[in-house]
PDB file of C-alpha atoms in Angstrom:
ATOM      1  CA  MET A   1     -49.337   2.692  -6.746  1.00 63.00           C
ATOM      2  CA  SER A   2     -50.858  -0.623  -5.724  1.00 91.00           C
ATOM      3  CA  ARG A   3     -51.558  -2.378  -9.022  1.00 95.00           C
ATOM      4  CA  PHE A   4     -50.747  -5.736  -7.475  1.00 98.00           C
ATOM      5  CA  ALA A   5     -52.398  -5.452  -4.071  1.00 97.00           C
ATOM      6  CA  GLY A   6     -53.624  -8.862  -2.944  1.00 95.00           C
ATOM      7  CA  ARG A   7     -51.791 -10.694  -5.730  1.00 97.00           C
ATOM      8  CA  ARG A   8     -49.181 -13.417  -5.412  1.00 98.00           C
ATOM      9  CA  ALA A   9     -46.080 -13.496  -7.606  1.00 98.00           C
ATOM     10  CA  ILE A  10     -43.221 -15.893  -8.305  1.00 98.00           C
ATOM     11  CA  VAL A  11     -39.958 -14.440  -9.626  1.00 98.00           C
ATOM     12  CA  THR A  12     -37.055 -16.661 -10.693  1.00 98.00           C
ATOM     13  CA  GLY A  13     -33.514 -15.345 -10.823  1.00 97.00           C
ATOM     14  CA  ALA A  14     -34.696 -13.092  -8.027  1.00 98.00           C
ATOM     15  CA  ALA A  15     -31.237 -12.381  -6.630  1.00 96.00           C
ATOM     16  CA  GLY A  16     -29.855 -11.166  -9.961  1.00 94.00           C
ATOM     17  CA  GLY A  17     -29.906  -7.602 -11.228  1.00 95.00           C
ATOM     18  CA  ILE A  18     -33.119  -7.694 -13.248  1.00 97.00           C
ATOM     19  CA  GLY A  19     -34.810 -10.254 -11.002  1.00 97.00           C
ATOM     20  CA  ALA A  20     -34.099  -8.264  -7.850  1.00 97.00           C
ATOM     21  CA  ALA A  21     -35.444  -5.111  -9.494  1.00 98.00           C
ATOM     22  CA  VAL A  22     -38.638  -6.949 -10.481  1.00 98.00           C
ATOM     23  CA  VAL A  23     -39.042  -8.250  -6.918  1.00 98.00           C
ATOM     24  CA  ALA A  24     -38.614  -4.739  -5.505  1.00 98.00           C
ATOM     25  CA  ARG A  25     -41.104  -3.242  -7.952  1.00 98.00           C
ATOM     26  CA  LEU A  26     -43.748  -5.911  -7.317  1.00 98.00           C
ATOM     27  CA  LEU A  27     -43.375  -5.540  -3.547  1.00 98.00           C
ATOM     28  CA  SER A  28     -43.626  -1.752  -3.802  1.00 97.00           C
ATOM     29  CA  GLU A  29     -46.906  -2.142  -5.680  1.00 97.00           C
ATOM     30  CA  GLY A  30     -48.512  -4.462  -3.164  1.00 97.00           C
ATOM     31  CA  ALA A  31     -47.732  -8.011  -4.317  1.00 98.00           C
ATOM     32  CA  ALA A  32     -46.668 -10.888  -2.125  1.00 98.00           C
ATOM     33  CA  VAL A  33     -43.546 -12.297  -3.797  1.00 98.00           C
ATOM     34  CA  ALA A  34     -41.825 -15.672  -3.691  1.00 98.00           C
ATOM     35  CA  ALA A  35     -38.240 -14.951  -4.756  1.00 98.00           C
ATOM     36  CA  LEU A  36     -36.551 -18.011  -6.296  1.00 98.00           C
ATOM     37  CA  ASP A  37     -32.812 -18.280  -6.865  1.00 97.00           C
ATOM     38  CA  ARG A  38     -30.104 -20.910  -6.531  1.00 95.00           C
ATOM     39  CA  ASP A  39     -27.798 -18.371  -4.824  1.00 95.00           C
ATOM     40  CA  GLU A  40     -29.021 -18.529  -1.241  1.00 95.00           C
ATOM     41  CA  PRO A  41     -26.575 -15.921   0.173  1.00 96.00           C
ATOM     42  CA  ALA A  42     -27.634 -13.472  -2.544  1.00 96.00           C
ATOM     43  CA  LEU A  43     -31.287 -14.143  -1.748  1.00 97.00           C
ATOM     44  CA  GLU A  44     -30.615 -13.222   1.858  1.00 95.00           C
ATOM     45  CA  ARG A  45     -29.313  -9.849   0.703  1.00 95.00           C
ATOM     46  CA  LEU A  46     -32.704  -8.887  -0.742  1.00 96.00           C
ATOM     47  CA  ALA A  47     -34.320  -6.194   1.369  1.00 93.00           C
ATOM     48  CA  ALA A  48     -36.581  -7.753   3.970  1.00 94.00           C
ATOM     49  CA  ALA A  49     -40.321  -7.256   3.622  1.00 96.00           C
ATOM     50  CA  PRO A  50     -43.296  -8.945   5.310  1.00 95.00           C
ATOM     51  CA  SER A  51     -44.626 -10.138   1.957  1.00 98.00           C
ATOM     52  CA  LEU A  52     -41.278 -11.431   0.633  1.00 98.00           C
ATOM     53  CA  HIS A  53     -40.641 -15.178   0.734  1.00 98.00           C
ATOM     54  CA  ARG A  54     -37.211 -16.520  -0.221  1.00 98.00           C
ATOM     55  CA  VAL A  55     -36.962 -19.893  -1.958  1.00 98.00           C
ATOM     56  CA  ALA A  56     -33.509 -21.339  -2.645  1.00 97.00           C
ATOM     57  CA  GLY A  57     -33.500 -23.882  -5.447  1.00 94.00           C
ATOM     58  CA  ASP A  58     -31.964 -24.958  -8.738  1.00 93.00           C
ATOM     59  CA  LEU A  59     -34.292 -24.932 -11.747  1.00 96.00           C
ATOM     60  CA  ARG A  60     -32.194 -27.038 -14.126  1.00 94.00           C
ATOM     61  CA  THR A  61     -34.514 -30.042 -14.129  1.00 96.00           C
ATOM     62  CA  PRO A  62     -38.317 -30.281 -14.371  1.00 97.00           C
ATOM     63  CA  GLU A  63     -38.385 -31.981 -10.977  1.00 97.00           C
ATOM     64  CA  THR A  64     -36.463 -29.232  -9.180  1.00 97.00           C
ATOM     65  CA  ALA A  65     -38.444 -26.512 -10.971  1.00 97.00           C
ATOM     66  CA  ARG A  66     -41.721 -28.096  -9.895  1.00 98.00           C
ATOM     67  CA  ALA A  67     -40.481 -28.525  -6.335  1.00 98.00           C
ATOM     68  CA  ALA A  68     -39.440 -24.862  -6.147  1.00 98.00           C
ATOM     69  CA  VAL A  69     -42.830 -23.714  -7.429  1.00 98.00           C
ATOM     70  CA  ALA A  70     -44.629 -25.994  -4.959  1.00 98.00           C
ATOM     71  CA  LYS A  71     -42.627 -24.499  -2.095  1.00 98.00           C
ATOM     72  CA  ALA A  72     -43.336 -20.976  -3.366  1.00 98.00           C
ATOM     73  CA  VAL A  73     -47.075 -21.656  -3.583  1.00 98.00           C
ATOM     74  CA  GLY A  74     -47.039 -22.973  -0.033  1.00 98.00           C
ATOM     75  CA  LEU A  75     -45.241 -19.910   1.296  1.00 98.00           C
ATOM     76  CA  LEU A  76     -47.528 -17.548  -0.617  1.00 98.00           C
ATOM     77  CA  GLY A  77     -50.597 -19.305   0.705  1.00 97.00           C
ATOM     78  CA  GLY A  78     -51.999 -20.015  -2.735  1.00 97.00           C
ATOM     79  CA  PRO A  79     -51.239 -20.128  -6.474  1.00 98.00           C
ATOM     80  CA  ALA A  80     -49.458 -17.220  -8.092  1.00 98.00           C
ATOM     81  CA  GLU A  81     -51.295 -14.827 -10.390  1.00 98.00           C
ATOM     82  CA  ILE A  82     -47.955 -13.490 -11.694  1.00 98.00           C
ATOM     83  CA  VAL A  83     -44.913 -15.494 -12.795  1.00 98.00           C
ATOM     84  CA  VAL A  84     -41.723 -13.793 -13.970  1.00 98.00           C
ATOM     85  CA  SER A  85     -38.872 -15.949 -15.302  1.00 98.00           C
ATOM     86  CA  ALA A  86     -35.774 -13.811 -14.915  1.00 97.00           C
ATOM     87  CA  ALA A  87     -33.282 -16.606 -14.208  1.00 96.00           C
ATOM     88  CA  GLY A  88     -30.634 -16.649 -16.904  1.00 93.00           C
ATOM     89  CA  VAL A  89     -27.044 -17.622 -17.630  1.00 90.00           C
ATOM     90  CA  TYR A  90     -24.598 -16.365 -20.244  1.00 80.00           C
ATOM     91  CA  ALA A  91     -22.207 -19.241 -20.920  1.00 77.00           C
ATOM     92  CA  LEU A  92     -19.950 -18.479 -23.882  1.00 77.00           C
ATOM     93  CA  SER A  93     -17.997 -20.754 -26.199  1.00 79.00           C
ATOM     94  CA  PRO A  94     -16.935 -20.478 -29.862  1.00 81.00           C
ATOM     95  CA  ALA A  95     -18.960 -22.680 -32.195  1.00 83.00           C
ATOM     96  CA  ALA A  96     -16.068 -25.040 -32.889  1.00 84.00           C
ATOM     97  CA  LYS A  97     -15.541 -25.636 -29.172  1.00 85.00           C
ATOM     98  CA  VAL A  98     -19.118 -25.978 -27.880  1.00 85.00           C
ATOM     99  CA  GLU A  99     -19.547 -29.179 -25.887  1.00 87.00           C
ATOM    100  CA  ALA A 100     -22.811 -30.752 -24.791  1.00 91.00           C
ATOM    101  CA  GLN A 101     -22.470 -29.410 -21.264  1.00 89.00           C
ATOM    102  CA  ASP A 102     -22.010 -25.845 -22.574  1.00 85.00           C
ATOM    103  CA  TRP A 103     -25.093 -26.168 -24.760  1.00 90.00           C
ATOM    104  CA  ASP A 104     -27.206 -27.788 -22.060  1.00 93.00           C
ATOM    105  CA  PHE A 105     -26.297 -25.208 -19.412  1.00 92.00           C
ATOM    106  CA  ASN A 106     -27.740 -22.371 -21.503  1.00 92.00           C
ATOM    107  CA  GLN A 107     -30.777 -24.323 -22.664  1.00 95.00           C
ATOM    108  CA  ASP A 108     -31.642 -25.752 -19.236  1.00 96.00           C
ATOM    109  CA  ILE A 109     -31.743 -22.396 -17.452  1.00 96.00           C
ATOM    110  CA  ASN A 110     -32.701 -19.978 -20.219  1.00 96.00           C
ATOM    111  CA  LEU A 111     -35.261 -22.062 -22.103  1.00 97.00           C
ATOM    112  CA  LYS A 112     -36.364 -25.212 -20.287  1.00 97.00           C
ATOM    113  CA  ALA A 113     -36.719 -23.733 -16.789  1.00 98.00           C
ATOM    114  CA  PRO A 114     -39.164 -20.967 -17.791  1.00 98.00           C
ATOM    115  CA  PHE A 115     -41.468 -23.567 -19.303  1.00 98.00           C
ATOM    116  CA  PHE A 116     -41.478 -25.985 -16.381  1.00 98.00           C
ATOM    117  CA  VAL A 117     -41.822 -23.167 -13.842  1.00 98.00           C
ATOM    118  CA  ALA A 118     -44.820 -21.827 -15.787  1.00 98.00           C
ATOM    119  CA  GLN A 119     -46.273 -25.309 -16.235  1.00 98.00           C
ATOM    120  CA  ALA A 120     -46.127 -25.939 -12.480  1.00 98.00           C
ATOM    121  CA  ALA A 121     -47.622 -22.536 -11.673  1.00 98.00           C
ATOM    122  CA  VAL A 122     -50.462 -23.078 -14.160  1.00 98.00           C
ATOM    123  CA  ALA A 123     -51.163 -26.531 -12.680  1.00 98.00           C
ATOM    124  CA  ALA A 124     -51.324 -25.081  -9.164  1.00 98.00           C
ATOM    125  CA  ARG A 125     -53.779 -22.445 -10.379  1.00 97.00           C
ATOM    126  CA  ALA A 126     -55.950 -25.050 -12.091  1.00 97.00           C
ATOM    127  CA  ALA A 127     -56.223 -27.129  -8.913  1.00 95.00           C
ATOM    128  CA  GLY A 128     -58.756 -24.737  -7.341  1.00 90.00           C
ATOM    129  CA  ALA A 129     -61.860 -23.243  -8.914  1.00 93.00           C
ATOM    130  CA  ALA A 130     -61.403 -19.844  -7.265  1.00 93.00           C
ATOM    131  CA  ALA A 131     -57.778 -19.510  -8.387  1.00 93.00           C
ATOM    132  CA  ALA A 132     -58.574 -20.740 -11.910  1.00 94.00           C
ATOM    133  CA  ALA A 133     -61.163 -17.991 -12.260  1.00 95.00           C
ATOM    134  CA  GLN A 134     -58.552 -15.271 -11.692  1.00 95.00           C
ATOM    135  CA  PRO A 135     -56.466 -13.866 -14.546  1.00 97.00           C
ATOM    136  CA  MET A 136     -52.817 -14.892 -14.662  1.00 98.00           C
ATOM    137  CA  ALA A 137     -49.827 -13.164 -16.251  1.00 98.00           C
ATOM    138  CA  ILE A 138     -46.549 -14.840 -17.154  1.00 98.00           C
ATOM    139  CA  VAL A 139     -43.582 -12.737 -18.276  1.00 98.00           C
ATOM    140  CA  ASN A 140     -40.413 -14.317 -19.641  1.00 98.00           C
ATOM    141  CA  ILE A 141     -37.096 -12.488 -19.967  1.00 98.00           C
ATOM    142  CA  ALA A 142     -35.322 -13.121 -23.276  1.00 97.00           C
ATOM    143  CA  SER A 143     -32.672 -10.869 -24.860  1.00 94.00           C
ATOM    144  CA  VAL A 144     -31.896  -8.974 -28.031  1.00 93.00           C
ATOM    145  CA  GLY A 145     -29.312 -11.740 -28.359  1.00 89.00           C
ATOM    146  CA  ALA A 146     -32.189 -13.771 -29.771  1.00 93.00           C
ATOM    147  CA  TYR A 147     -31.768 -11.666 -32.914  1.00 90.00           C
ATOM    148  CA  ARG A 148     -28.254 -10.307 -32.921  1.00 83.00           C
ATOM    149  CA  SER A 149     -24.841 -11.195 -31.513  1.00 71.00           C
ATOM    150  CA  GLY A 150     -23.305  -7.770 -31.607  1.00 51.00           C
ATOM    151  CA  THR A 151     -20.725  -7.565 -28.823  1.00 52.00           C
ATOM    152  CA  GLY A 152     -18.206 -10.001 -30.283  1.00 55.00           C
ATOM    153  CA  ASP A 153     -19.009 -12.662 -27.677  1.00 61.00           C
ATOM    154  CA  ALA A 154     -19.140 -16.346 -28.632  1.00 63.00           C
ATOM    155  CA  ALA A 155     -22.781 -16.466 -27.601  1.00 78.00           C
ATOM    156  CA  LEU A 156     -24.438 -18.745 -30.148  1.00 84.00           C
ATOM    157  CA  SER A 157     -25.800 -21.211 -27.552  1.00 87.00           C
ATOM    158  CA  TYR A 158     -27.063 -18.342 -25.403  1.00 88.00           C
ATOM    159  CA  SER A 159     -28.672 -16.703 -28.441  1.00 90.00           C
ATOM    160  CA  ALA A 160     -30.314 -19.980 -29.437  1.00 92.00           C
ATOM    161  CA  SER A 161     -31.796 -20.354 -25.966  1.00 95.00           C
ATOM    162  CA  LYS A 162     -33.218 -16.838 -26.005  1.00 95.00           C
ATOM    163  CA  GLY A 163     -34.570 -17.197 -29.545  1.00 95.00           C
ATOM    164  CA  GLY A 164     -36.250 -20.379 -28.401  1.00 97.00           C
ATOM    165  CA  LEU A 165     -37.766 -18.555 -25.441  1.00 98.00           C
ATOM    166  CA  VAL A 166     -39.364 -15.975 -27.737  1.00 98.00           C
ATOM    167  CA  ALA A 167     -40.948 -18.755 -29.809  1.00 98.00           C
ATOM    168  CA  LEU A 168     -41.942 -20.685 -26.692  1.00 98.00           C
ATOM    169  CA  THR A 169     -43.688 -17.623 -25.298  1.00 98.00           C
ATOM    170  CA  ARG A 170     -45.902 -17.334 -28.360  1.00 98.00           C
ATOM    171  CA  SER A 171     -46.883 -21.000 -28.142  1.00 98.00           C
ATOM    172  CA  MET A 172     -47.638 -20.764 -24.426  1.00 98.00           C
ATOM    173  CA  ALA A 173     -49.729 -17.651 -25.049  1.00 98.00           C
ATOM    174  CA  ALA A 174     -51.776 -19.288 -27.780  1.00 98.00           C
ATOM    175  CA  GLU A 175     -52.453 -22.467 -25.800  1.00 98.00           C
ATOM    176  CA  TRP A 176     -53.232 -20.871 -22.451  1.00 98.00           C
ATOM    177  CA  ALA A 177     -55.215 -17.794 -23.530  1.00 98.00           C
ATOM    178  CA  PRO A 178     -58.582 -19.636 -23.269  1.00 98.00           C
ATOM    179  CA  GLN A 179     -57.753 -20.290 -19.602  1.00 97.00           C
ATOM    180  CA  GLY A 180     -57.361 -16.579 -18.867  1.00 98.00           C
ATOM    181  CA  ILE A 181     -53.564 -16.728 -18.885  1.00 98.00           C
ATOM    182  CA  ARG A 182     -51.474 -14.112 -20.692  1.00 98.00           C
ATOM    183  CA  VAL A 183     -47.853 -14.872 -21.626  1.00 98.00           C
ATOM    184  CA  ASN A 184     -45.450 -12.213 -22.881  1.00 98.00           C
ATOM    185  CA  VAL A 185     -41.708 -11.790 -23.209  1.00 98.00           C
ATOM    186  CA  VAL A 186     -39.349  -8.865 -22.605  1.00 98.00           C
ATOM    187  CA  SER A 187     -36.097  -8.702 -24.582  1.00 97.00           C
ATOM    188  CA  PRO A 188     -33.615  -6.387 -22.863  1.00 96.00           C
ATOM    189  CA  GLY A 189     -30.564  -4.936 -24.521  1.00 92.00           C
ATOM    190  CA  VAL A 190     -27.318  -4.292 -22.639  1.00 88.00           C
ATOM    191  CA  ILE A 191     -28.340  -3.775 -19.010  1.00 91.00           C
ATOM    192  CA  ASP A 192     -26.103  -2.740 -16.126  1.00 88.00           C
ATOM    193  CA  THR A 193     -25.930  -6.084 -14.299  1.00 82.00           C
ATOM    194  CA  ALA A 194     -23.128  -8.436 -13.247  1.00 75.00           C
ATOM    195  CA  MET A 195     -23.791 -10.536 -16.368  1.00 66.00           C
ATOM    196  CA  VAL A 196     -22.823  -7.680 -18.703  1.00 69.00           C
ATOM    197  CA  ARG A 197     -19.052  -7.307 -19.026  1.00 65.00           C
ATOM    198  CA  ILE A 198     -18.945  -4.671 -21.744  1.00 69.00           C
ATOM    199  CA  MET A 199     -17.768  -1.982 -19.307  1.00 73.00           C
ATOM    200  CA  ASP A 200     -14.823  -4.005 -17.975  1.00 74.00           C
ATOM    201  CA  ASP A 201     -12.846  -1.724 -20.296  1.00 78.00           C
ATOM    202  CA  PRO A 202     -14.649   1.612 -19.743  1.00 81.00           C
ATOM    203  CA  ASP A 203     -13.206   3.351 -22.798  1.00 78.00           C
ATOM    204  CA  ALA A 204     -13.988   0.492 -25.186  1.00 81.00           C
ATOM    205  CA  GLY A 205     -17.374  -0.028 -23.570  1.00 81.00           C
ATOM    206  CA  SER A 206     -18.340   3.611 -23.900  1.00 86.00           C
ATOM    207  CA  ALA A 207     -17.220   3.653 -27.540  1.00 88.00           C
ATOM    208  CA  TRP A 208     -19.320   0.542 -28.273  1.00 78.00           C
ATOM    209  CA  LEU A 209     -22.383   2.065 -26.626  1.00 89.00           C
ATOM    210  CA  GLU A 210     -21.982   5.306 -28.566  1.00 88.00           C
ATOM    211  CA  ALA A 211     -21.647   3.397 -31.826  1.00 88.00           C
ATOM    212  CA  ARG A 212     -24.336   0.750 -31.332  1.00 87.00           C
ATOM    213  CA  VAL A 213     -26.948   2.063 -28.877  1.00 92.00           C
ATOM    214  CA  PRO A 214     -28.743   5.251 -29.982  1.00 94.00           C
ATOM    215  CA  MET A 215     -29.423   6.231 -26.355  1.00 92.00           C
ATOM    216  CA  GLY A 216     -25.688   5.854 -25.708  1.00 90.00           C
ATOM    217  CA  ARG A 217     -25.857   4.112 -22.332  1.00 91.00           C
ATOM    218  CA  LEU A 218     -26.521   0.866 -20.505  1.00 91.00           C
ATOM    219  CA  GLY A 219     -30.069   0.200 -19.398  1.00 93.00           C
ATOM    220  CA  ARG A 220     -30.910   0.000 -15.714  1.00 95.00           C
ATOM    221  CA  PRO A 221     -32.505  -3.064 -14.088  1.00 96.00           C
ATOM    222  CA  ASP A 222     -35.346  -0.914 -12.745  1.00 97.00           C
ATOM    223  CA  GLU A 223     -36.169   0.155 -16.311  1.00 98.00           C
ATOM    224  CA  ILE A 224     -36.655  -3.485 -17.283  1.00 98.00           C
ATOM    225  CA  ALA A 225     -38.665  -4.119 -14.103  1.00 98.00           C
ATOM    226  CA  ALA A 226     -41.047  -1.334 -15.119  1.00 98.00           C
ATOM    227  CA  VAL A 227     -41.656  -3.003 -18.484  1.00 98.00           C
ATOM    228  CA  VAL A 228     -42.148  -6.412 -16.860  1.00 98.00           C
ATOM    229  CA  CYS A 229     -44.636  -5.025 -14.359  1.00 98.00           C
ATOM    230  CA  PHE A 230     -46.610  -3.299 -17.103  1.00 98.00           C
ATOM    231  CA  LEU A 231     -47.027  -6.638 -18.882  1.00 98.00           C
ATOM    232  CA  ALA A 232     -47.944  -8.326 -15.592  1.00 98.00           C
ATOM    233  CA  SER A 233     -50.567  -5.698 -14.782  1.00 98.00           C
ATOM    234  CA  ASP A 234     -54.184  -5.223 -15.806  1.00 97.00           C
ATOM    235  CA  GLU A 235     -53.019  -2.323 -17.977  1.00 97.00           C
ATOM    236  CA  ALA A 236     -51.837  -5.003 -20.425  1.00 98.00           C
ATOM    237  CA  SER A 237     -55.034  -7.058 -20.149  1.00 98.00           C
ATOM    238  CA  TYR A 238     -55.353  -7.452 -23.954  1.00 98.00           C
ATOM    239  CA  VAL A 239     -51.655  -8.144 -24.551  1.00 98.00           C
ATOM    240  CA  THR A 240     -50.502 -11.738 -24.948  1.00 98.00           C
ATOM    241  CA  GLY A 241     -47.943 -13.485 -27.129  1.00 98.00           C
ATOM    242  CA  ALA A 242     -46.119 -10.169 -27.495  1.00 98.00           C
ATOM    243  CA  GLU A 243     -42.452  -9.300 -27.253  1.00 96.00           C
ATOM    244  CA  LEU A 244     -41.459  -5.939 -25.843  1.00 97.00           C
ATOM    245  CA  ILE A 245     -37.895  -4.937 -26.696  1.00 97.00           C
ATOM    246  CA  ALA A 246     -36.239  -2.591 -24.178  1.00 96.00           C
ATOM    247  CA  ASP A 247     -32.790  -1.875 -25.577  1.00 95.00           C
ATOM    248  CA  GLY A 248     -32.191   1.875 -25.852  1.00 94.00           C
ATOM    249  CA  GLY A 249     -32.604   1.560 -29.620  1.00 93.00           C
ATOM    250  CA  TYR A 250     -29.933  -1.124 -30.136  1.00 91.00           C
ATOM    251  CA  MET A 251     -32.076  -3.062 -32.623  1.00 93.00           C
ATOM    252  CA  CYS A 252     -32.524   0.109 -34.699  1.00 91.00           C
ATOM    253  CA  ARG A 253     -28.914   0.065 -35.881  1.00 79.00           C
TER     254      ARG A 253
END
């Protein structure tokens, strides 16, 4: 397949499990990809490809997010038609012990960064008439944690950031649709990445999955990448402001 031949993409959190899977899928379907992550050694471990451009940077402030996007646009040779915000953190603290730095860490990466990355990418697109005439797709990665804290983790700040991202996506979609920009969000369930610690105790983890996830297993990063790439593709040309939940049925119970 070559759904993205000739297209330029920016992926944040590109060295993480879901981000790396999105990068691999986009590359396999013909896109040129700027892979953004603050973990430079992990970025270097991404499989080399002629159309892969690594950008090391921290997205915690608007200034650093804009600088990272500017570097990505330069390496790609033009504005991105696809932006995927997969960067995310999972900082936990019980409600009674949450401090400002705990709260801000989740909000800065999970909620604020996707907006300022998208804002910078949209501005770069608008700077040229040819680029502004092309359709653009933005896909944010939220979580079923936006709706439910079901693993016993003290994840209220994380959940708030992901709930905010769902609402933010709808607002971005409504405002930018007249410019030919679609914005959607994917909410994964429990996915087999380094962030998910449910299988640290295999017996307890398996019992939880059997009880709470109808499909009875963790999701794979490549399964989320497939959903993201559908929303980024022309196959979803009339889809904007939507949330696609990919959770093995977790929200059904």
